[in-house]
Amino acid sequence: MRQLFALVVLCSLTYFPTNLLAQDELSGRVKTTNPSREISDGKVKVIVTNGEPPYQYFWPQAGTPITSDSTKGVAEGTAGAVTVVDARGDTLVLDYLVPTISLSESIDAMFKPIVDVMGMALFYDPFSALGIYDPVIYDANKQPLLNPNGTKQTKGIPLVVVWLVFGGIFFTLRMKFLNFTAVKHAIDLVRGKFDSPDDDGEVTHFQALTTALSATVGLGNIAGVAVAVSLGGAGATFWMILAGLLGMTLKFAECTLGVKYREIDADGQVYGGPMHYLSTALAKRGTSWGVLGKALAVMFAIMCIGGSFGGGNMFQSNQAFAQVSQDLTFLQGYGAWFGVGMAALVGLVIIGGIKSIAKVTDKIVPFMVSVYVIFALIIIFMNFGNVGPAFAAIIDGAFSPDAMKGGIIGVLIVGFQRAAFSNEAGVGSASIAHSAAKTNEPVSEGIVALLEPFIDTVVVCTMTALVIIFTGYHENAPADMNGTQITSAAFSQYFSWFRYVLSLAIVLFAFSTMISWSYYGLKAWAFLFGHSKAADYTYKGLFLVFTVIGAATGLGAVLDFSDMMILGMAFPNVIGLLILSNEIAKDTKSYFARLKSGEIKQYK
């Protein structure tokens, strides 16, 4: 009997603690909410039912604290997971997915995995992968800085930025610092001193320059610079300037080839750009090179079309509406109608082709750049005594930056990345506009084109950065401010009404960018589908539809996809430029020899 009783007691002792432990085992569930039809506004909340508090929540969203049991801004239709850890160290992984309830959310979810794959390629960090440097950001005590969600803060060197900077350095050396020695001649060309009335083409050197500039001078100068100096400090400005100077020769190379290998049809319409020099110039080297050239050309054309619909169109109409509706609140909720208005204005211009586009850009670009630069100069002169200290801060920040900014590597990356995204040197898009210039000397148009990164990055971006530095927003900008808001706040410290000027500038920048990118996309479309009227009107119709969509909806992964296509254009383009670099150098040497001998005549 006693043995039986002992057995019962023993079973009880083993059963009840185990049962109690099972009841206390960490468990829980997630509750998802989709509050609207807008993209990326999903909410997820963890409900813990067991375990020992306090709990920590490790979300994939870097900005969500580990103490928070909920997160927001979640992309709908995309799977995610949160890890919960209790006081005992027990771990629970909960999967979640916010359901889609609108077409825009479904489209965003469809593009998200594509964007992730493209991002892995374009933003792959080769130096970190090879162990050349540590991408982790450390504080003054050599401790890793952490995001609110507990992950380490890092600053990588994206492959696409490395590629563009390498191309800039290579051509700067290969062309013997043409970015410095040819500036005076470039200005003479823009002024028309060497314009021959008998030259082939559709637009003047000046019009080609303003058309290409209209596609680059814009939100990158207003918002991009503010992002750069707020993330990388004043020192990021130095690396932006250097990247702009290096980009000048890269722009020279692509625009020289654009004119050299352009096609002119019976009606005088010009078809040029990387699609043509990649396929034609490489084909001259043999069958194998021709196959490579054709593949690179098709790859470039596809990405150019995608970029023209997104970053060159939808993003522009979206940001223009966002800025205008912020100041004119009665427009809020009427994005589609704003898009229809923008599409009508864009349509009136692009129907007339490059000549019509150039007639608009050669007025809008000088006007908007002048207005923006004049206000920046006024502020700079008002702070004339601080110009020296500001440049000292730029130099000091470039070479001995705060560890909180990621060290020299971190600041360099921010500066180079913003400049590369702003002036598009190496992307190849500007070559399409410059190929329409009235000239029979390809090198001359390349020389004109090297002014673009100088104006876009060295002049306009530097002025924006100085204004932001004067006002202290490079160090004290509120965390919830975006790039445009930082720039607006900096200028508004001196002119309270400047936000209205900035709104007008953003709309004009957006409009001019859209009409220029419509031309780029059209020429890429024509390369793939032919020069027929049907192909022409099909592309233009699609472009105008995307203008309305951009203003009416959120963009999310669709825009990320488009931006990556624009950056991706740099890979086939720069590969071709490197292969053809000897040909470019030979043509450049011949041009300057003929210029010196007087064979190339000056007409004014």
Short mmCIF file of C-alpha atoms in Angstrom, two decimals, residues 66-540:
data_model
loop_
_atom_site.label_atom_id
_atom_site.label_comp_id
_atom_site.label_asym_id
_atom_site.label_seq_id
_atom_site.Cartn_x
_atom_site.Cartn_y
_atom_site.Cartn_z
CA ILE A 66 11.97 46.60 -28.85
CA THR A 67 9.63 47.61 -26.01
CA SER A 68 6.69 48.14 -28.37
CA ASP A 69 4.15 45.36 -28.81
CA SER A 70 2.88 46.92 -32.04
CA THR A 71 4.22 48.41 -35.26
CA LYS A 72 2.75 50.47 -38.09
CA GLY A 73 3.64 51.40 -41.65
CA VAL A 74 3.62 47.73 -42.65
CA ALA A 75 3.42 46.88 -46.37
CA GLU A 76 0.19 45.06 -47.14
CA GLY A 77 0.33 41.65 -48.81
CA THR A 78 3.94 41.06 -47.75
CA ALA A 79 4.78 38.40 -45.17
CA GLY A 80 6.72 39.39 -42.07
CA ALA A 81 7.71 37.99 -38.68
CA VAL A 82 8.26 39.36 -35.17
CA THR A 83 10.37 37.66 -32.50
CA VAL A 84 9.14 37.90 -28.90
CA VAL A 85 11.53 37.26 -25.98
CA ASP A 86 10.35 37.08 -22.36
CA ALA A 87 12.25 37.67 -19.08
CA ARG A 88 13.35 34.01 -18.94
CA GLY A 89 14.90 34.27 -22.41
CA ASP A 90 12.25 32.09 -24.04
CA THR A 91 11.66 32.95 -27.69
CA LEU A 92 8.53 32.99 -29.82
CA VAL A 93 8.42 33.78 -33.56
CA LEU A 94 5.07 34.97 -34.90
CA ASP A 95 4.40 35.32 -38.63
CA TYR A 96 2.02 37.97 -39.92
CA LEU A 97 0.58 39.31 -43.16
CA VAL A 98 -1.62 42.40 -43.46
CA PRO A 99 -4.28 41.63 -46.10
CA THR A 100 -4.66 43.88 -49.14
CA ILE A 101 -7.98 45.63 -49.74
CA SER A 102 -7.18 47.81 -52.77
CA LEU A 103 -5.65 47.46 -56.22
CA SER A 104 -2.72 49.74 -55.37
CA GLU A 105 -1.88 47.57 -52.33
CA SER A 106 -2.00 44.42 -54.47
CA ILE A 107 0.27 45.98 -57.10
CA ASP A 108 2.67 47.12 -54.37
CA ALA A 109 2.78 43.59 -52.94
CA MET A 110 3.47 42.16 -56.40
CA PHE A 111 6.46 44.46 -56.97
CA LYS A 112 7.93 44.10 -53.46
CA PRO A 113 9.80 40.78 -54.03
CA ILE A 114 11.11 42.04 -57.39
CA VAL A 115 12.41 45.19 -55.71
CA ASP A 116 14.05 43.13 -52.97
CA VAL A 117 15.96 41.06 -55.53
CA MET A 118 17.01 44.13 -57.56
CA GLY A 119 18.05 45.89 -54.36
CA MET A 120 20.27 42.98 -53.40
CA ALA A 121 22.13 43.42 -56.70
CA LEU A 122 22.27 47.22 -57.01
CA PHE A 123 22.98 47.89 -53.33
CA TYR A 124 25.26 44.89 -52.78
CA ASP A 125 28.33 45.99 -50.83
CA PRO A 126 31.42 44.35 -52.39
CA PHE A 127 33.91 45.93 -49.96
CA SER A 128 32.09 44.73 -46.88
CA ALA A 129 31.66 41.25 -48.40
CA LEU A 130 35.43 41.06 -48.98
CA GLY A 131 36.13 42.17 -45.41
CA ILE A 132 37.86 45.39 -46.52
CA TYR A 133 35.92 47.48 -44.02
CA ASP A 134 33.31 47.13 -41.28
CA PRO A 135 29.94 48.65 -42.31
CA VAL A 136 28.74 48.88 -38.69
CA ILE A 137 28.51 52.41 -37.21
CA TYR A 138 30.11 52.87 -33.78
CA ASP A 139 29.79 55.58 -31.14
CA ALA A 140 32.65 57.48 -29.50
CA ASN A 141 33.18 54.53 -27.12
CA LYS A 142 33.53 52.07 -30.01
CA GLN A 143 30.16 50.52 -29.23
CA PRO A 144 27.83 49.66 -32.14
CA LEU A 145 24.95 52.06 -32.60
CA LEU A 146 21.61 50.29 -32.57
CA ASN A 147 18.34 51.00 -34.34
CA PRO A 148 15.22 51.19 -32.13
CA ASN A 149 14.42 47.58 -33.11
CA GLY A 150 17.77 46.39 -31.75
CA THR A 151 19.62 45.81 -35.04
CA LYS A 152 23.02 47.38 -35.66
CA GLN A 153 23.19 50.58 -37.71
CA THR A 154 25.25 50.14 -40.87
CA LYS A 155 26.38 52.18 -43.85
CA GLY A 156 27.27 50.13 -46.90
CA ILE A 157 28.87 51.14 -50.19
CA PRO A 158 26.29 50.23 -52.87
CA LEU A 159 27.67 48.50 -55.94
CA VAL A 160 25.91 50.96 -58.28
CA VAL A 161 27.62 53.93 -56.58
CA VAL A 162 31.01 52.18 -56.76
CA TRP A 163 30.38 51.52 -60.45
CA LEU A 164 29.51 55.16 -61.24
CA VAL A 165 32.39 56.59 -59.19
CA PHE A 166 34.82 54.14 -60.85
CA GLY A 167 33.58 55.28 -64.26
CA GLY A 168 34.02 58.93 -63.27
CA ILE A 169 37.59 58.40 -62.03
CA PHE A 170 38.51 56.31 -65.07
CA PHE A 171 37.32 58.85 -67.64
CA THR A 172 38.71 61.81 -65.69
CA LEU A 173 42.17 60.23 -65.96
CA ARG A 174 41.64 58.82 -69.48
CA MET A 175 40.50 62.20 -70.84
CA LYS A 176 43.33 64.02 -69.04
CA PHE A 177 41.15 66.11 -66.72
CA LEU A 178 38.95 67.45 -69.49
CA ASN A 179 36.43 68.40 -66.80
CA PHE A 180 38.74 71.29 -65.86
CA THR A 181 40.52 72.17 -69.12
CA ALA A 182 37.46 72.30 -71.42
CA VAL A 183 35.05 74.39 -69.32
CA LYS A 184 35.75 77.68 -71.15
CA HIS A 185 35.29 75.99 -74.53
CA ALA A 186 32.05 74.43 -73.29
CA ILE A 187 30.69 77.88 -72.42
CA ASP A 188 31.68 79.18 -75.88
CA LEU A 189 29.82 76.27 -77.49
CA VAL A 190 26.68 76.93 -75.43
CA ARG A 191 26.82 80.61 -76.45
CA GLY A 192 26.71 79.47 -80.10
CA LYS A 193 30.16 80.67 -81.14
CA PHE A 194 30.78 77.49 -83.13
CA ASP A 195 27.22 76.88 -84.40
CA SER A 196 27.13 76.21 -88.13
CA PRO A 197 23.78 76.75 -89.87
CA ASP A 198 24.49 73.69 -92.03
CA ASP A 199 24.91 71.20 -89.17
CA ASP A 200 22.48 68.30 -88.78
CA GLY A 201 20.23 68.01 -85.74
CA GLU A 202 17.02 69.33 -84.22
CA VAL A 203 18.01 71.63 -81.32
CA THR A 204 20.85 74.00 -80.41
CA HIS A 205 23.63 73.20 -77.94
CA PHE A 206 21.87 75.38 -75.36
CA GLN A 207 18.51 73.68 -75.85
CA ALA A 208 20.07 70.22 -75.58
CA LEU A 209 21.79 71.28 -72.37
CA THR A 210 18.60 72.68 -70.81
CA THR A 211 16.58 69.62 -71.87
CA ALA A 212 19.08 67.29 -70.18
CA LEU A 213 19.36 69.60 -67.16
CA SER A 214 15.59 69.71 -66.77
CA ALA A 215 15.66 65.96 -66.14
CA THR A 216 18.31 66.21 -63.40
CA VAL A 217 17.90 69.60 -61.70
CA GLY A 218 14.94 69.07 -59.42
CA LEU A 219 13.97 67.17 -56.31
CA GLY A 220 17.48 65.73 -56.04
CA ASN A 221 18.79 69.26 -55.45
CA ILE A 222 16.00 70.23 -53.06
CA ALA A 223 15.32 67.04 -51.10
CA GLY A 224 18.39 64.91 -51.87
CA VAL A 225 20.91 67.43 -50.56
CA ALA A 226 18.96 67.89 -47.34
CA VAL A 227 18.93 64.12 -46.81
CA ALA A 228 22.68 63.96 -47.49
CA VAL A 229 23.72 66.66 -45.00
CA SER A 230 21.25 65.51 -42.34
CA LEU A 231 22.58 61.94 -42.56
CA GLY A 232 26.24 62.63 -43.28
CA GLY A 233 26.71 66.07 -41.76
CA ALA A 234 28.36 69.06 -43.47
CA GLY A 235 31.19 66.82 -44.73
CA ALA A 236 28.85 65.05 -47.16
CA THR A 237 28.84 68.28 -49.20
CA PHE A 238 32.56 67.88 -50.01
CA TRP A 239 32.08 64.38 -51.39
CA MET A 240 29.03 65.53 -53.37
CA ILE A 241 31.14 68.22 -55.03
CA LEU A 242 33.94 65.74 -55.80
CA ALA A 243 31.46 63.24 -57.25
CA GLY A 244 29.97 66.02 -59.41
CA LEU A 245 33.40 66.93 -60.78
CA LEU A 246 34.19 63.27 -61.57
CA GLY A 247 30.79 62.85 -63.22
CA MET A 248 31.59 65.60 -65.74
CA THR A 249 33.89 63.38 -67.83
CA LEU A 250 31.51 60.44 -67.62
CA LYS A 251 28.76 62.67 -69.01
CA PHE A 252 31.18 63.87 -71.71
CA ALA A 253 31.91 60.31 -72.84
CA GLU A 254 28.29 59.15 -73.14
CA CYS A 255 27.08 62.29 -74.92
CA THR A 256 29.98 62.23 -77.40
CA LEU A 257 29.02 58.71 -78.44
CA GLY A 258 25.33 59.67 -78.47
CA VAL A 259 25.90 62.16 -81.28
CA LYS A 260 28.44 60.01 -83.13
CA TYR A 261 26.12 56.99 -83.49
CA ARG A 262 22.75 58.73 -83.79
CA GLU A 263 20.34 58.00 -86.63
CA ILE A 264 18.47 60.73 -88.53
CA ASP A 265 15.39 59.71 -90.54
CA ALA A 266 14.02 61.25 -93.73
CA ASP A 267 11.94 63.75 -91.73
CA GLY A 268 14.98 64.97 -89.83
CA GLN A 269 14.02 63.26 -86.57
CA VAL A 270 16.99 62.11 -84.50
CA TYR A 271 17.24 58.77 -82.71
CA GLY A 272 20.24 58.47 -80.42
CA GLY A 273 21.50 57.43 -77.02
CA PRO A 274 23.14 54.38 -75.47
CA MET A 275 20.77 51.98 -77.27
CA HIS A 276 22.32 53.04 -80.56
CA TYR A 277 26.00 53.32 -79.68
CA LEU A 278 25.96 50.08 -77.70
CA SER A 279 24.49 48.12 -80.62
CA THR A 280 26.20 49.90 -83.52
CA ALA A 281 29.69 50.68 -82.18
CA LEU A 282 30.23 47.23 -80.67
CA ALA A 283 28.92 45.51 -83.82
CA LYS A 284 31.83 47.10 -85.75
CA ARG A 285 34.21 45.00 -83.64
CA GLY A 286 32.88 41.64 -84.80
CA THR A 287 30.00 39.21 -84.41
CA SER A 288 30.57 38.35 -80.74
CA TRP A 289 30.90 42.01 -79.79
CA GLY A 290 27.76 42.72 -81.82
CA VAL A 291 25.74 40.16 -79.84
CA LEU A 292 26.99 41.68 -76.57
CA GLY A 293 26.20 45.18 -77.81
CA LYS A 294 22.66 44.23 -78.83
CA ALA A 295 22.02 42.57 -75.48
CA LEU A 296 23.31 45.61 -73.58
CA ALA A 297 21.24 47.94 -75.79
CA VAL A 298 18.00 46.00 -75.23
CA MET A 299 18.69 45.82 -71.48
CA PHE A 300 19.27 49.58 -71.39
CA ALA A 301 16.13 50.37 -73.43
CA ILE A 302 13.86 48.23 -71.21
CA MET A 303 15.18 49.88 -68.05
CA CYS A 304 14.93 53.34 -69.60
CA ILE A 305 11.25 52.82 -70.43
CA GLY A 306 10.54 51.59 -66.89
CA GLY A 307 12.43 54.53 -65.42
CA SER A 308 10.56 57.01 -67.60
CA PHE A 309 7.17 55.79 -66.36
CA GLY A 310 8.18 55.77 -62.69
CA GLY A 311 10.96 58.04 -61.45
CA GLY A 312 10.66 60.31 -64.49
CA ASN A 313 6.88 60.58 -64.34
CA MET A 314 4.80 59.05 -61.51
CA PHE A 315 7.18 60.17 -58.77
CA GLN A 316 7.26 63.71 -60.19
CA SER A 317 3.47 64.11 -60.36
CA ASN A 318 3.12 62.48 -56.93
CA GLN A 319 5.62 64.83 -55.25
CA ALA A 320 4.23 67.89 -57.06
CA PHE A 321 0.73 67.12 -55.78
CA ALA A 322 2.01 66.37 -52.26
CA GLN A 323 3.76 69.74 -52.07
CA VAL A 324 0.94 71.79 -53.62
CA SER A 325 -1.81 70.12 -51.54
CA GLN A 326 0.22 70.79 -48.41
CA ASP A 327 0.06 74.54 -49.09
CA LEU A 328 -3.35 74.59 -50.82
CA THR A 329 -5.27 72.28 -48.51
CA PHE A 330 -8.51 72.48 -50.51
CA LEU A 331 -6.78 70.26 -53.13
CA GLN A 332 -6.34 67.37 -50.71
CA GLY A 333 -8.23 64.30 -51.91
CA TYR A 334 -8.22 65.50 -55.52
CA GLY A 335 -4.95 63.90 -56.62
CA ALA A 336 -6.52 62.30 -59.69
CA TRP A 337 -7.80 65.65 -60.99
CA PHE A 338 -4.43 67.27 -60.32
CA GLY A 339 -2.89 64.39 -62.29
CA VAL A 340 -5.30 64.98 -65.17
CA GLY A 341 -4.26 68.65 -65.26
CA MET A 342 -0.56 67.75 -65.24
CA ALA A 343 -1.13 65.12 -67.95
CA ALA A 344 -2.89 67.70 -70.14
CA LEU A 345 -0.01 70.16 -69.82
CA VAL A 346 2.60 67.47 -70.42
CA GLY A 347 0.64 66.14 -73.39
CA LEU A 348 0.51 69.56 -75.04
CA VAL A 349 4.30 69.72 -74.96
CA ILE A 350 5.40 66.16 -75.76
CA ILE A 351 3.14 65.81 -78.80
CA GLY A 352 5.46 68.24 -80.58
CA GLY A 353 8.58 66.12 -79.98
CA ILE A 354 12.05 67.30 -78.97
CA LYS A 355 11.70 70.72 -80.62
CA SER A 356 8.59 71.47 -78.60
CA ILE A 357 10.19 70.08 -75.43
CA ALA A 358 13.33 72.16 -75.97
CA LYS A 359 11.31 75.36 -76.47
CA VAL A 360 9.77 74.82 -73.03
CA THR A 361 12.88 73.65 -71.17
CA ASP A 362 15.12 76.43 -72.51
CA LYS A 363 12.76 78.86 -70.73
CA ILE A 364 11.73 76.92 -67.61
CA VAL A 365 15.19 75.62 -66.63
CA PRO A 366 17.05 78.97 -66.70
CA PHE A 367 14.11 80.60 -64.91
CA MET A 368 13.71 78.08 -62.11
CA VAL A 369 17.45 77.63 -61.57
CA SER A 370 17.93 81.41 -61.52
CA VAL A 371 15.13 81.96 -58.98
CA TYR A 372 16.40 79.18 -56.73
CA VAL A 373 20.04 80.28 -56.99
CA ILE A 374 19.19 83.99 -56.42
CA PHE A 375 17.41 83.24 -53.14
CA ALA A 376 20.25 80.94 -52.08
CA LEU A 377 22.81 83.64 -52.93
CA ILE A 378 20.87 86.26 -50.95
CA ILE A 379 20.99 84.01 -47.88
CA ILE A 380 24.68 83.25 -48.48
CA PHE A 381 25.51 86.98 -48.69
CA MET A 382 23.42 87.62 -45.58
CA ASN A 383 25.70 85.10 -43.86
CA PHE A 384 28.87 86.17 -45.65
CA GLY A 385 30.84 86.13 -42.41
CA ASN A 386 29.85 82.50 -41.90
CA VAL A 387 30.91 81.27 -45.35
CA GLY A 388 34.47 80.57 -44.17
CA PRO A 389 33.37 78.62 -41.08
CA ALA A 390 30.78 76.75 -43.18
CA PHE A 391 33.42 75.55 -45.66
CA ALA A 392 35.71 74.73 -42.73
CA ALA A 393 32.91 72.57 -41.31
CA ILE A 394 32.51 70.92 -44.74
CA ILE A 395 36.24 70.09 -44.99
CA ASP A 396 36.51 69.04 -41.36
CA GLY A 397 33.38 66.93 -41.62
CA ALA A 398 34.68 65.23 -44.77
CA PHE A 399 37.97 64.05 -43.29
CA SER A 400 37.37 63.86 -39.55
CA PRO A 401 33.63 63.30 -39.25
CA ASP A 402 31.75 62.45 -36.12
CA ALA A 403 31.76 58.74 -35.43
CA MET A 404 27.96 59.01 -35.13
CA LYS A 405 27.84 59.76 -38.86
CA GLY A 406 29.64 56.50 -39.68
CA GLY A 407 33.20 57.79 -39.97
CA ILE A 408 34.87 59.00 -43.17
CA ILE A 409 33.53 56.03 -45.13
CA GLY A 410 29.98 56.72 -44.00
CA VAL A 411 30.08 60.42 -44.92
CA LEU A 412 31.80 59.68 -48.25
CA ILE A 413 29.11 57.15 -49.16
CA VAL A 414 26.26 59.57 -48.39
CA GLY A 415 27.85 62.35 -50.46
CA PHE A 416 28.74 60.19 -53.46
CA GLN A 417 25.38 58.42 -53.43
CA ARG A 418 23.33 61.65 -53.42
CA ALA A 419 25.47 63.19 -56.19
CA ALA A 420 25.22 60.07 -58.35
CA PHE A 421 21.44 59.99 -57.96
CA SER A 422 21.15 63.73 -58.62
CA ASN A 423 23.21 64.34 -61.78
CA GLU A 424 22.70 60.91 -63.43
CA ALA A 425 26.22 60.94 -64.91
CA GLY A 426 26.86 57.45 -66.29
CA VAL A 427 23.16 56.54 -66.39
CA GLY A 428 23.08 57.43 -70.10
CA SER A 429 19.77 59.30 -70.16
CA ALA A 430 21.30 62.70 -71.04
CA SER A 431 22.95 61.17 -74.10
CA ILE A 432 19.49 60.75 -75.64
CA ALA A 433 18.77 64.49 -75.39
CA HIS A 434 22.22 65.61 -76.51
CA SER A 435 22.12 63.35 -79.58
CA ALA A 436 19.52 65.73 -81.04
CA ALA A 437 21.92 68.71 -80.99
CA LYS A 438 22.70 70.57 -84.21
CA THR A 439 26.33 69.63 -84.70
CA ASN A 440 28.48 67.46 -86.92
CA GLU A 441 31.19 67.30 -84.24
CA PRO A 442 30.23 64.68 -81.63
CA VAL A 443 33.00 65.75 -79.24
CA SER A 444 31.66 69.31 -79.14
CA GLU A 445 28.34 68.10 -77.72
CA GLY A 446 30.17 65.94 -75.20
CA ILE A 447 32.01 69.05 -74.02
CA VAL A 448 28.70 70.93 -73.66
CA ALA A 449 27.29 68.03 -71.64
CA LEU A 450 30.09 68.10 -69.06
CA LEU A 451 28.60 71.36 -67.76
CA GLU A 452 25.54 69.47 -66.46
CA PRO A 453 27.04 67.82 -63.36
CA PHE A 454 28.84 71.09 -62.61
CA ILE A 455 25.61 73.11 -62.65
CA ASP A 456 23.48 70.41 -61.05
CA THR A 457 25.80 69.20 -58.30
CA VAL A 458 28.70 71.61 -57.82
CA VAL A 459 26.64 74.81 -58.03
CA VAL A 460 22.98 74.15 -57.12
CA CYS A 461 23.55 71.33 -54.60
CA THR A 462 26.37 73.22 -52.86
CA MET A 463 24.22 76.33 -52.45
CA THR A 464 21.40 74.27 -50.96
CA ALA A 465 23.85 72.63 -48.57
CA LEU A 466 25.27 76.00 -47.45
CA VAL A 467 21.80 77.35 -46.63
CA ILE A 468 21.02 74.22 -44.59
CA ILE A 469 24.38 74.47 -42.77
CA PHE A 470 23.85 78.19 -41.99
CA THR A 471 20.52 77.40 -40.34
CA GLY A 472 21.82 74.40 -38.42
CA TYR A 473 19.39 71.95 -39.97
CA HIS A 474 22.26 69.64 -40.94
CA GLU A 475 22.53 68.76 -37.24
CA ASN A 476 19.19 69.67 -35.68
CA ALA A 477 16.54 68.66 -38.22
CA PRO A 478 13.55 66.94 -36.54
CA ALA A 479 13.46 63.21 -37.21
CA ASP A 480 10.00 63.38 -38.82
CA MET A 481 11.07 65.93 -41.48
CA ASN A 482 11.68 64.71 -45.03
CA GLY A 483 14.25 66.26 -47.38
CA THR A 484 11.94 68.82 -48.97
CA GLN A 485 10.66 69.95 -45.57
CA ILE A 486 14.21 70.45 -44.27
CA THR A 487 15.13 72.64 -47.25
CA SER A 488 11.86 74.57 -46.98
CA ALA A 489 12.37 75.16 -43.25
CA ALA A 490 15.96 76.34 -43.83
CA PHE A 491 14.99 78.90 -46.48
CA SER A 492 11.90 79.95 -44.50
CA GLN A 493 14.06 81.09 -41.60
CA TYR A 494 15.00 84.03 -43.83
CA PHE A 495 11.88 84.30 -46.01
CA SER A 496 8.74 83.13 -44.24
CA TRP A 497 6.85 82.93 -47.52
CA PHE A 498 9.55 80.91 -49.30
CA ARG A 499 7.58 77.68 -49.00
CA TYR A 500 5.22 79.00 -51.68
CA VAL A 501 8.18 79.76 -53.96
CA LEU A 502 9.51 76.28 -53.25
CA SER A 503 6.13 74.76 -54.11
CA LEU A 504 6.19 76.55 -57.46
CA ALA A 505 9.78 75.44 -58.03
CA ILE A 506 8.90 71.81 -57.26
CA VAL A 507 5.97 71.88 -59.70
CA LEU A 508 8.16 73.40 -62.43
CA PHE A 509 11.00 71.00 -61.68
CA ALA A 510 8.55 68.09 -61.82
CA PHE A 511 6.96 69.31 -65.05
CA SER A 512 10.28 69.81 -66.85
CA THR A 513 11.59 66.45 -65.62
CA MET A 514 8.48 64.72 -66.90
CA ILE A 515 8.66 66.15 -70.40
CA SER A 516 12.37 65.34 -70.68
CA TRP A 517 11.95 61.77 -69.45
CA SER A 518 9.02 61.30 -71.83
CA TYR A 519 11.50 61.94 -74.65
CA TYR A 520 14.05 59.52 -73.20
CA GLY A 521 11.45 56.78 -72.79
CA LEU A 522 10.01 57.41 -76.26
CA LYS A 523 13.39 56.94 -77.94
CA ALA A 524 13.99 53.72 -76.00
CA TRP A 525 10.47 52.58 -76.96
CA ALA A 526 11.17 53.38 -80.62
CA PHE A 527 14.40 51.36 -80.48
CA LEU A 528 12.44 48.28 -79.35
CA PHE A 529 9.16 48.71 -81.26
CA GLY A 530 10.04 50.84 -84.29
CA HIS A 531 9.49 54.44 -85.38
CA SER A 532 5.85 54.17 -86.46
CA LYS A 533 3.16 56.66 -85.49
CA ALA A 534 1.28 53.85 -83.71
CA ALA A 535 4.31 53.09 -81.52
CA ASP A 536 4.79 56.82 -80.87
CA TYR A 537 1.22 57.47 -79.76
CA THR A 538 1.03 54.23 -77.74
CA TYR A 539 4.01 55.27 -75.63
CA LYS A 540 2.78 58.84 -75.15
#
